[in-house]
Short mmCIF file of C-alpha atoms in Angstrom, two decimals:
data_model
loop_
_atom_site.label_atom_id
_atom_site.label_comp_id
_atom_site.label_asym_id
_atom_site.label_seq_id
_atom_site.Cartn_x
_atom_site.Cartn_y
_atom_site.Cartn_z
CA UNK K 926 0.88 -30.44 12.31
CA UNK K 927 1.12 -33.77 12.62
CA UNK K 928 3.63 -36.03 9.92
CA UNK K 929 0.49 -37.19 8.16
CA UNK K 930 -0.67 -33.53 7.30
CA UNK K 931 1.23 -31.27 4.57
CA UNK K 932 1.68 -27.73 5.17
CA UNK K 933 -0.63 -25.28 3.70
CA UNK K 934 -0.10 -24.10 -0.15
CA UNK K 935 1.13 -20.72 -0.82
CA UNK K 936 -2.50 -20.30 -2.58
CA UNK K 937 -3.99 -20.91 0.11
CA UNK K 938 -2.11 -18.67 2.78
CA UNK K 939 -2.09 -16.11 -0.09
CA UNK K 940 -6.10 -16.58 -0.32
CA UNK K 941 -5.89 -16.14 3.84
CA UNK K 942 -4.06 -13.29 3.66
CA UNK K 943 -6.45 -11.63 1.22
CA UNK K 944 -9.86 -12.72 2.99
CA UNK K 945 -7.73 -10.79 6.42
CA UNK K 946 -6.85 -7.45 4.03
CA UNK K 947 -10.62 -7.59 2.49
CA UNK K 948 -11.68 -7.12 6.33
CA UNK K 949 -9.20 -4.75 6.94
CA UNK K 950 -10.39 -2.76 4.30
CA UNK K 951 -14.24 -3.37 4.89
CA UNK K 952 -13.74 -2.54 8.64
CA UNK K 953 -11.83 1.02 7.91
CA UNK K 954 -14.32 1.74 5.53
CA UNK K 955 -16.34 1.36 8.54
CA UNK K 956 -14.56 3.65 10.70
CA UNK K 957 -13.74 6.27 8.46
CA UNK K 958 -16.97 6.61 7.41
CA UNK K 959 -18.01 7.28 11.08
CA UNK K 960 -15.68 10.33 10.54
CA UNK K 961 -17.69 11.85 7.49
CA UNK K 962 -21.18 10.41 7.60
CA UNK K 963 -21.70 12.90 10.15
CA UNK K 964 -21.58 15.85 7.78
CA UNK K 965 -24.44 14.62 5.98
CA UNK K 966 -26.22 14.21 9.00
CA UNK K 967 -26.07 17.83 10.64
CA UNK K 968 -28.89 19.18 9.14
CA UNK K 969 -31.16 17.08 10.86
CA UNK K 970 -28.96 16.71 13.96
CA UNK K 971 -29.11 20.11 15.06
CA UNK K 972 -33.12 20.83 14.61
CA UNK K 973 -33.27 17.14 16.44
CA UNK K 974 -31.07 18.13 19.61
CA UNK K 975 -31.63 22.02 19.18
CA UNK K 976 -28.55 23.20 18.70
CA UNK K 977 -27.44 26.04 15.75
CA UNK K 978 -25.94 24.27 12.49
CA UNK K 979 -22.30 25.79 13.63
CA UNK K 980 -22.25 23.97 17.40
CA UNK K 981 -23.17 20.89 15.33
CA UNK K 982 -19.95 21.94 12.89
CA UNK K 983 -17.57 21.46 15.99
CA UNK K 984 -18.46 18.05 16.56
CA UNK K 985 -16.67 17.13 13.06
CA UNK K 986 -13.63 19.93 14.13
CA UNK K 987 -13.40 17.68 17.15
CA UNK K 988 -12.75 14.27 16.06
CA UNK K 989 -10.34 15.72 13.42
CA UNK K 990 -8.36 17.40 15.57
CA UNK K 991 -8.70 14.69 18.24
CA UNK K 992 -7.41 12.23 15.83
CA UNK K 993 -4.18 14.86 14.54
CA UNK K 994 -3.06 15.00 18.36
CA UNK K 995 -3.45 12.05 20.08
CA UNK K 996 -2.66 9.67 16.81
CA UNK K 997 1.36 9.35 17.71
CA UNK K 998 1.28 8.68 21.47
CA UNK K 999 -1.75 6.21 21.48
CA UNK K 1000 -0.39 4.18 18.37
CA UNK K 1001 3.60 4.08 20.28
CA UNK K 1002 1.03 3.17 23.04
CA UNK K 1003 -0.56 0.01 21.86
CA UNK K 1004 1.14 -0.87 18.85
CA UNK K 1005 2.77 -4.15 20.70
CA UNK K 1006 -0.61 -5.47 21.56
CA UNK K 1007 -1.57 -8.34 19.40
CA UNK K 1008 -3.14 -6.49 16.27
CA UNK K 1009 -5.82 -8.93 15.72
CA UNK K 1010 -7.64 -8.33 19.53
CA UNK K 1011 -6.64 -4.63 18.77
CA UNK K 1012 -8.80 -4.71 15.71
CA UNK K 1013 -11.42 -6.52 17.31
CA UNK K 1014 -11.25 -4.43 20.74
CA UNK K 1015 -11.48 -0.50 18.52
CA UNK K 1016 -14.65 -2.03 16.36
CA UNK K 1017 -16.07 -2.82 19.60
CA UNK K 1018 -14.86 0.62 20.44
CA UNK K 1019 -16.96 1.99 17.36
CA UNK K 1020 -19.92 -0.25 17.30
CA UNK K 1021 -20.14 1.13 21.26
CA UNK K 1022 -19.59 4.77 20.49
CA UNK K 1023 -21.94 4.89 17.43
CA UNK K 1024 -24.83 3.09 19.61
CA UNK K 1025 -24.24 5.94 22.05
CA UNK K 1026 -24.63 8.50 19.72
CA UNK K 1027 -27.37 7.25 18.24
CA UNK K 1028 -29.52 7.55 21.92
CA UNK K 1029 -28.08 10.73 22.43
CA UNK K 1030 -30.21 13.53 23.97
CA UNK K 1031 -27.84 16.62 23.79
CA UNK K 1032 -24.70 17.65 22.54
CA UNK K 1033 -22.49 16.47 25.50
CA UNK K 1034 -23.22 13.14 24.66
CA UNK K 1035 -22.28 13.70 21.32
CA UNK K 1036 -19.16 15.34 21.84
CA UNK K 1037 -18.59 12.26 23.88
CA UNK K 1038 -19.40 9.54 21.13
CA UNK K 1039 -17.07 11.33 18.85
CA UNK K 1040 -14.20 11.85 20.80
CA UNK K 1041 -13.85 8.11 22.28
CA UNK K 1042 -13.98 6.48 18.54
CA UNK K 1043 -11.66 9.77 17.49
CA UNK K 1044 -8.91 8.34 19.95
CA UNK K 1045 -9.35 4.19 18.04
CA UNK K 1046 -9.03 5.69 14.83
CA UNK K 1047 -5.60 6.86 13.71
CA UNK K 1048 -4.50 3.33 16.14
CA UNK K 1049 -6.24 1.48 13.69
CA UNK K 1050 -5.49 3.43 11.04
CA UNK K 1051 -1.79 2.96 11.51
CA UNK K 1052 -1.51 -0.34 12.52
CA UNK K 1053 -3.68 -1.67 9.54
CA UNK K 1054 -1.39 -0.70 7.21
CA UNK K 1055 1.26 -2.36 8.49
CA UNK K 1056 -0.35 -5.21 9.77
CA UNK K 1057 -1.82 -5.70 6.25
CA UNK K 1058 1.87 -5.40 4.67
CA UNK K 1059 3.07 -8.16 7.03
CA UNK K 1060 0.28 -11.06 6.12
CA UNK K 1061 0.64 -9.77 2.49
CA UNK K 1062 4.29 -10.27 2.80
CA UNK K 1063 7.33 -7.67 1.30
CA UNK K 1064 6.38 -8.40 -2.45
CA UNK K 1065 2.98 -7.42 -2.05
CA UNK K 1066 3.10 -4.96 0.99
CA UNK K 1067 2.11 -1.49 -0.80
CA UNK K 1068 -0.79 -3.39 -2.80
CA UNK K 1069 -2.05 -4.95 0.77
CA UNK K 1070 -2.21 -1.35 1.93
CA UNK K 1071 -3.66 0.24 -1.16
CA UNK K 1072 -6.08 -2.30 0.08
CA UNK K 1073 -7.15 -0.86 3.09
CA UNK K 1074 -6.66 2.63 1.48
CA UNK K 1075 -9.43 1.57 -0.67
CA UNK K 1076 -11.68 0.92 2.04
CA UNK K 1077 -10.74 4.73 3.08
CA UNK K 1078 -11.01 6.16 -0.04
CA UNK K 1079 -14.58 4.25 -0.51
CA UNK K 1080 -15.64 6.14 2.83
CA UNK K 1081 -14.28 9.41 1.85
CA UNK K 1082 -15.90 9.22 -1.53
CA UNK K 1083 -19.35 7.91 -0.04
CA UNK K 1084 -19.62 9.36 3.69
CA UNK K 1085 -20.96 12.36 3.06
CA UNK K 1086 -23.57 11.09 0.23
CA UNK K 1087 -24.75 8.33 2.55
CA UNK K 1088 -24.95 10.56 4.96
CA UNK K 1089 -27.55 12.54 3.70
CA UNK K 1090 -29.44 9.84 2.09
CA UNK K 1091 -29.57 7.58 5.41
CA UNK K 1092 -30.39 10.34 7.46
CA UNK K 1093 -33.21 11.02 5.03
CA UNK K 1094 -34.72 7.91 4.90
CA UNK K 1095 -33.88 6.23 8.57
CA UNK K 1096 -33.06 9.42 10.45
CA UNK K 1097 -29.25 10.29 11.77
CA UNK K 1098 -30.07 8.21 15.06
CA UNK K 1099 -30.79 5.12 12.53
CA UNK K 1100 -27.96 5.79 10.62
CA UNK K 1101 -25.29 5.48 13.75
CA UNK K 1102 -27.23 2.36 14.75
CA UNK K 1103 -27.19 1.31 11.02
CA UNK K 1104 -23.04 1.74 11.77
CA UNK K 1105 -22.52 0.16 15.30
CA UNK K 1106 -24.41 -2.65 13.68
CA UNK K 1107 -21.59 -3.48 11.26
CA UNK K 1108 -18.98 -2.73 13.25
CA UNK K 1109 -20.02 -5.07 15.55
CA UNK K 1110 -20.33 -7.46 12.58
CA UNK K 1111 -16.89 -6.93 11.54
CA UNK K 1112 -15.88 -7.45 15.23
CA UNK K 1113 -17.08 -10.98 14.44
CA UNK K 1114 -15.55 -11.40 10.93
CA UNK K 1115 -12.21 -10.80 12.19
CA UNK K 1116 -12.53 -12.78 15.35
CA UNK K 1117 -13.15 -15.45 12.73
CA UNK K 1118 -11.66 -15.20 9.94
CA UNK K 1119 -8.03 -12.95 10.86
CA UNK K 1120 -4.68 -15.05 11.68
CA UNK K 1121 -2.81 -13.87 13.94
CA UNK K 1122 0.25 -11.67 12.88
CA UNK K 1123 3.77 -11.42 14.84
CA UNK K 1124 3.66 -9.10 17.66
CA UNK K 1125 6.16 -6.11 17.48
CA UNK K 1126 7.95 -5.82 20.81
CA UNK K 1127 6.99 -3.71 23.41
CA UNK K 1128 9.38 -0.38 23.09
CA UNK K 1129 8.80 2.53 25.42
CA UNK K 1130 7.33 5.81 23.79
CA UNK K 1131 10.31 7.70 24.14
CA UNK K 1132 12.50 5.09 22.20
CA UNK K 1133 9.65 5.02 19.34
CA UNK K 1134 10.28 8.35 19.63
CA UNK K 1135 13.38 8.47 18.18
CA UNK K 1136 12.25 7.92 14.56
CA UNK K 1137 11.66 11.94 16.01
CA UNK K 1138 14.98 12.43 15.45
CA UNK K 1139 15.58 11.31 12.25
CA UNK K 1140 16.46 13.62 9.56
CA UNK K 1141 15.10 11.26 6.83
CA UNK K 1142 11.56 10.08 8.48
CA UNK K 1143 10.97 14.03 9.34
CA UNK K 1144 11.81 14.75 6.06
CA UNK K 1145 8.95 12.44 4.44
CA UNK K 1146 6.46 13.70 7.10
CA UNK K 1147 7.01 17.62 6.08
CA UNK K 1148 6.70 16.28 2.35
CA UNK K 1149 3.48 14.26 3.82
CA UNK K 1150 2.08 17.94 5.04
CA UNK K 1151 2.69 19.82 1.87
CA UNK K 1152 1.25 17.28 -0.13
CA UNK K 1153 -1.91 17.05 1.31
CA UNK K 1154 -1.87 20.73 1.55
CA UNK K 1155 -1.68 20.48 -2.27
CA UNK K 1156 -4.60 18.34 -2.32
CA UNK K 1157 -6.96 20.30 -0.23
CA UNK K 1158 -6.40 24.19 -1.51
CA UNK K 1159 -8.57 22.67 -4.26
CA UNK K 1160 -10.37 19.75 -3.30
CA UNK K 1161 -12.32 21.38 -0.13
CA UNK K 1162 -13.78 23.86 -2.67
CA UNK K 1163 -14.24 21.22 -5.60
CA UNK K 1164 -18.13 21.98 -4.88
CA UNK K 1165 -17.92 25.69 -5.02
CA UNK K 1166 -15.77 25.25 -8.02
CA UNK K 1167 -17.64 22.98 -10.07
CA UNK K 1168 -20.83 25.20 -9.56
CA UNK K 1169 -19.23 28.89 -10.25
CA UNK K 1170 -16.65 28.15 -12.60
CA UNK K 1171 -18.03 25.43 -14.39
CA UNK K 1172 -21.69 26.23 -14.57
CA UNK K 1173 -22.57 22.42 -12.88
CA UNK K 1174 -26.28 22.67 -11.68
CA UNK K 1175 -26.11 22.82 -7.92
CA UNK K 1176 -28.48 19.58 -7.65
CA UNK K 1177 -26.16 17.92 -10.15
CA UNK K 1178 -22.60 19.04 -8.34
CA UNK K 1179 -23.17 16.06 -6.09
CA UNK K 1180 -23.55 13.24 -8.63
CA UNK K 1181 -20.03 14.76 -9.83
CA UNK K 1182 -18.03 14.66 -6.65
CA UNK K 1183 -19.04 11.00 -6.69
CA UNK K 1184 -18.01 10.58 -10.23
CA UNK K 1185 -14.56 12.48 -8.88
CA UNK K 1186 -13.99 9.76 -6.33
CA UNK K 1187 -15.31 7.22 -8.07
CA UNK K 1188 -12.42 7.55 -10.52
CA UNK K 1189 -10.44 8.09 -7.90
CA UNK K 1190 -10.36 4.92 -6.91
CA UNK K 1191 -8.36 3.77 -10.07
CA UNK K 1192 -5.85 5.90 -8.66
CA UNK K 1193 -5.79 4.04 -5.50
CA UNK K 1194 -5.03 0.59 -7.24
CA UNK K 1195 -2.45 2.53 -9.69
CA UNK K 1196 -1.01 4.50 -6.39
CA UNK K 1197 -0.62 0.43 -4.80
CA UNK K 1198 1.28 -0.85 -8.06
CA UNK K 1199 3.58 1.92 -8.83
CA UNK K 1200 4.70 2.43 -4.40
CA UNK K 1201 6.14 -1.14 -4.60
CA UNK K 1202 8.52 -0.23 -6.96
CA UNK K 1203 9.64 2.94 -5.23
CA UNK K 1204 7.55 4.86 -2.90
CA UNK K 1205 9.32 7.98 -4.11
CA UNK K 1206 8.98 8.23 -7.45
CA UNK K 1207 5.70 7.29 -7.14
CA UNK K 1208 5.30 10.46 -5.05
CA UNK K 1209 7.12 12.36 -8.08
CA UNK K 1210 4.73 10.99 -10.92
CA UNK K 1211 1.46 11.66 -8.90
CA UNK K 1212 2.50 15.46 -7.83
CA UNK K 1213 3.22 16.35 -11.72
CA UNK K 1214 -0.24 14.37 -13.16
CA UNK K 1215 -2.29 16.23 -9.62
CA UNK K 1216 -0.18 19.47 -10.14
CA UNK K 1217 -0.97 19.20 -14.10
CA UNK K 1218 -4.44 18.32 -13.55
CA UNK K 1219 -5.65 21.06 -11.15
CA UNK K 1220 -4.25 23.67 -13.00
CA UNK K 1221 -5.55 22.30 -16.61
CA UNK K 1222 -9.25 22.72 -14.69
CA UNK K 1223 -10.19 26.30 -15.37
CA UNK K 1224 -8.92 26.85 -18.99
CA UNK K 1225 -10.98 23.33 -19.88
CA UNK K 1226 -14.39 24.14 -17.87
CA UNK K 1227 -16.29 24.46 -21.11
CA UNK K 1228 -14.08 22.06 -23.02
CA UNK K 1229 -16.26 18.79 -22.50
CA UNK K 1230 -14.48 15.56 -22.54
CA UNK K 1231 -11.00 17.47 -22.10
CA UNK K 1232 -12.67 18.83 -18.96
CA UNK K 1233 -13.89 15.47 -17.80
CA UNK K 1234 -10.29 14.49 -18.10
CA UNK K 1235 -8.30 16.89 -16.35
CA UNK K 1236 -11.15 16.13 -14.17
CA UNK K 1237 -10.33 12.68 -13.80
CA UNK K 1238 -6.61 13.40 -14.00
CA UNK K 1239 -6.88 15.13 -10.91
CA UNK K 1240 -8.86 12.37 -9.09
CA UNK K 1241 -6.53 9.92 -9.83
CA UNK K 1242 -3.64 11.53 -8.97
CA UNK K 1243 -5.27 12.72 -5.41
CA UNK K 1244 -6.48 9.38 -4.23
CA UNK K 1245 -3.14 7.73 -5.13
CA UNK K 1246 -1.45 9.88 -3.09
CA UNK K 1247 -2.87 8.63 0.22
CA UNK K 1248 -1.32 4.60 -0.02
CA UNK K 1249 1.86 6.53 -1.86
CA UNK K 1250 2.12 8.49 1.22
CA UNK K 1251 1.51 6.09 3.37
CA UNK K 1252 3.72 3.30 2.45
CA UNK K 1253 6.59 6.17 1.89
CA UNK K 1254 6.64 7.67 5.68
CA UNK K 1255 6.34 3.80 6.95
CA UNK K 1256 9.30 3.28 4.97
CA UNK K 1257 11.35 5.53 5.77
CA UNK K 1258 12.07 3.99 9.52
CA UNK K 1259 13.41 0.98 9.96
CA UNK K 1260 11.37 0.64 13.26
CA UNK K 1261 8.27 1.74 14.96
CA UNK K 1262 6.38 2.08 11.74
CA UNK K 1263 3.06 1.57 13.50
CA UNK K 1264 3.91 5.23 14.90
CA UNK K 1265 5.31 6.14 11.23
CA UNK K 1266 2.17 5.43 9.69
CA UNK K 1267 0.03 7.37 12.86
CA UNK K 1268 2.31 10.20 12.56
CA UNK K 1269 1.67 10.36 8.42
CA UNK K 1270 -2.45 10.60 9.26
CA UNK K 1271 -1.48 13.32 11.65
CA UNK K 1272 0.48 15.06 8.73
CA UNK K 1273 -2.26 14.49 6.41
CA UNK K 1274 -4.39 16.54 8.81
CA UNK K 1275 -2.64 18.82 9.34
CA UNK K 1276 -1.95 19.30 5.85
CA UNK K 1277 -5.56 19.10 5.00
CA UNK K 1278 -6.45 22.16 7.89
CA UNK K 1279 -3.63 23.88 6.10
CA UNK K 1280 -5.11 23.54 2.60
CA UNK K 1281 -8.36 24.44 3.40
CA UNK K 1282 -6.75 27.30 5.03
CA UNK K 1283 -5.10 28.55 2.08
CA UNK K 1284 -7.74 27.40 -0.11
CA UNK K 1285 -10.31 29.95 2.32
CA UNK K 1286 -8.23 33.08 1.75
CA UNK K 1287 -7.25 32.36 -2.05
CA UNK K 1288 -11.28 32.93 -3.08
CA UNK K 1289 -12.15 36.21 -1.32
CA UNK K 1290 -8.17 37.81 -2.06
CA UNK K 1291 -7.73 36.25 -5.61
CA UNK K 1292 -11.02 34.07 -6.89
CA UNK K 1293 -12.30 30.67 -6.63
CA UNK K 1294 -10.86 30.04 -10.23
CA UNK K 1295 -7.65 30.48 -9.27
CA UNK K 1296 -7.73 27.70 -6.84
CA UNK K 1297 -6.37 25.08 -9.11
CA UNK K 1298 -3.18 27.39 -9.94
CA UNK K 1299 -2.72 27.73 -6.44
CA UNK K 1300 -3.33 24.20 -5.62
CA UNK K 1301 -0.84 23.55 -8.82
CA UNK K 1302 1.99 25.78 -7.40
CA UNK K 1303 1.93 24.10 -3.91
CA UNK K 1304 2.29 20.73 -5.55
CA UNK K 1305 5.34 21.66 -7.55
CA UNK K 1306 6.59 23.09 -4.16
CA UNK K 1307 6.03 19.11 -2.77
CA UNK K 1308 8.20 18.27 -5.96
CA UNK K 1309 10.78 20.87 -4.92
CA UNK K 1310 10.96 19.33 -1.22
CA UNK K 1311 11.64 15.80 -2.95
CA UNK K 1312 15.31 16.19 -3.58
CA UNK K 1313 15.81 16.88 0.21
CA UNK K 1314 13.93 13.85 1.07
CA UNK K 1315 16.52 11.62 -1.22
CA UNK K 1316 19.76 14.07 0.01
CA UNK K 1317 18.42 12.28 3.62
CA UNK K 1318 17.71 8.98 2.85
CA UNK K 1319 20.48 6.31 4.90
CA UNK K 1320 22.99 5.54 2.38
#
């Protein structure tokens, strides 16, 4: 800068900063939804490639569990590289794998095109959130991530919905072109548009590892498990519940899961606000509204608006869990929190296996209406695990 020229405003670095998050956020709405879209696209998959509806199944088993087990090591892995050609080199990554699903001629190529972008994901997903903290700066960190969580959230909410319609009206190949497309576009938006950040320094895996042995980090990632558990005993079988217990018309029971994400997304901007303040109390406040408003769900199905608002209760308090959680495992290391952040998507995982788990053997043993009690109970037993977490936290 020469002596001529006077340094940029904060507006304006504040302005960069949010143009970098908005394409953080766009971009892992991109690759999440590469995760879901596929489950509206099975149906026509499996008559296209010939394969039962179940094989089909195992290519969504497959990237989950590809993402829950190689998340930790790839992130400690990588996380020194300089985030912005990261970002740039995994939507390459995706815009790649999707255009070689999308010419796919069997299920081996498939399996293929899922696992490679399976691998990018929880790298990026990790690294994101703390690369969007850092350009946001401290006072704004957990609303930078909420950020990108809302970019998550959108492609949780609208994956499977778009998958179905795109596949109806383009076909499943056009809909993974329709997705290497823009994440080859995105490629170029960041290339353009994303500062650089400062590199973390290269550490070894086995000193990342460390944050392994810390009582307080291990403690937020068990709390991480249990709370997603919480979320998915009910949420897996929100469908199932809507139809049998509330008497929703099965062609309308879609239209409603988008309403229950829809709101959901409130929760994700509320989630942002109240985790700069304190991550866990955050945690506390959105267990007791999610624990309230799953349980409140079967005495209100025929209660109208009081329904629609335990209804919306719930939503809100689910997707504001998912930056709360986020921001409070990352915290809770004072190093490494690339790997912090990969190792809370693995816990959300394997929390959400676990809840769908328990949420599976709680309707043929006890009834799908008593799903939201059960759901209910497992949050309080989150709130239970809290005073442990604080008991560890570094004085």
């Amino acid at each position: 800068m020469s002596a001529y020229e006077s340094p940029p405003s904060a507006a304006s670095v504040a302005k960069g900063a949010g143009i970098s998050v908005a394409i953080l956020a766009f971009s892992a709405f991109l690759i999440v939804t590469t995760e879901f879209l596929i489950v509206g696209l099975l149906p026509n998959l499996a008559r296209d490639l010939n394969i039962s509806i179940s094989a089909a199944g195992q290519l969504v088993t497959l990237f989950a569990f590809t993402v829950m087990v190689f998340g930790p090591p790839l992130t400690a892995a990588l996380s020194h590289l300089d985030r912005k050609k990261l970002f740039i080199s995994i939507l390459l990554i995706f815009a790649a794998a999707n255009a070689l699903a999308a010419v796919s001629s069997n299920f081996w190529i498939l399996a293929v095109a899922r696992v490679v972008p399976a691998l990018a994901l929880p790298v990026f997903w990790g690294t994101a959130s703390e690369t969007a903290g850092q350009l946001a700066g401290p006072a704004r960190a957990g609303q930078a991530i909420s950020r990108v969580y809302l970019g998550i959230s959108a492609a949780m909410l609208l994956g499977i919905p778009l998958g179905t319609v795109v596949s109806n009206a383009i076909g499943w190949r056009g809909a993974f072109w329709l997705l290497a497309g823009m994440s080859l576009i995105m490629a170029v938006a960041m290339l353009a548009y994303m500062p650089s950040v400062v590199r973390s320094a290269k550490v070894d895996f086995l000193k990342q590892a460390r944050i392994f042995k810390e009582a307080y980090f291990l403690s937020n990632v068990l709390l991480s498990i249990v709370v997603f558990s919480a979320m998915f005993i009910a949420y897996t079988y929100l469908a199932d519940i809507l139809e049998r217990v509330v008497g929703v018309a099965q062609e309308n029971v879609g239209w409603w899961l988008m309403a229950f994400g829809a709101i959901g997304l409130v929760g994700n901007w509320i989630g942002g606000k109240a985790v700069d303040k304190s991550p866990i109390k955050a945690t506390v406040l959105f267990l007791l509204l999610l624990a309230i408003g799953m349980a409140a769900i079967v005495p209100l199905a025929h209660a109208g608006l009081l329904f629609c608002a335990a209804l919306g209760l719930w939503g809100i308090a689910n997707t504001a869990l998912y930056p709360v959680s986020q921001v409070r495992v990352m915290s809770s290391v004072s190093h490494s929190q690339a790997l912090a952040g990969t190792t809370n998507v693995s816990a959300a995982n394997a929390g959400i296996g676990i809840g769908a788990v328990v949420g599976g053997m709680t309707i043929p043993s006890l009834g799908v209406e008593f799903l939201g009690y059960v759901a209910a109970a497992v949050a309080v037993l989150a709130l239970a695990v809290v005073p442990v977490v604080r008991h560890l936290a570094p004085r």
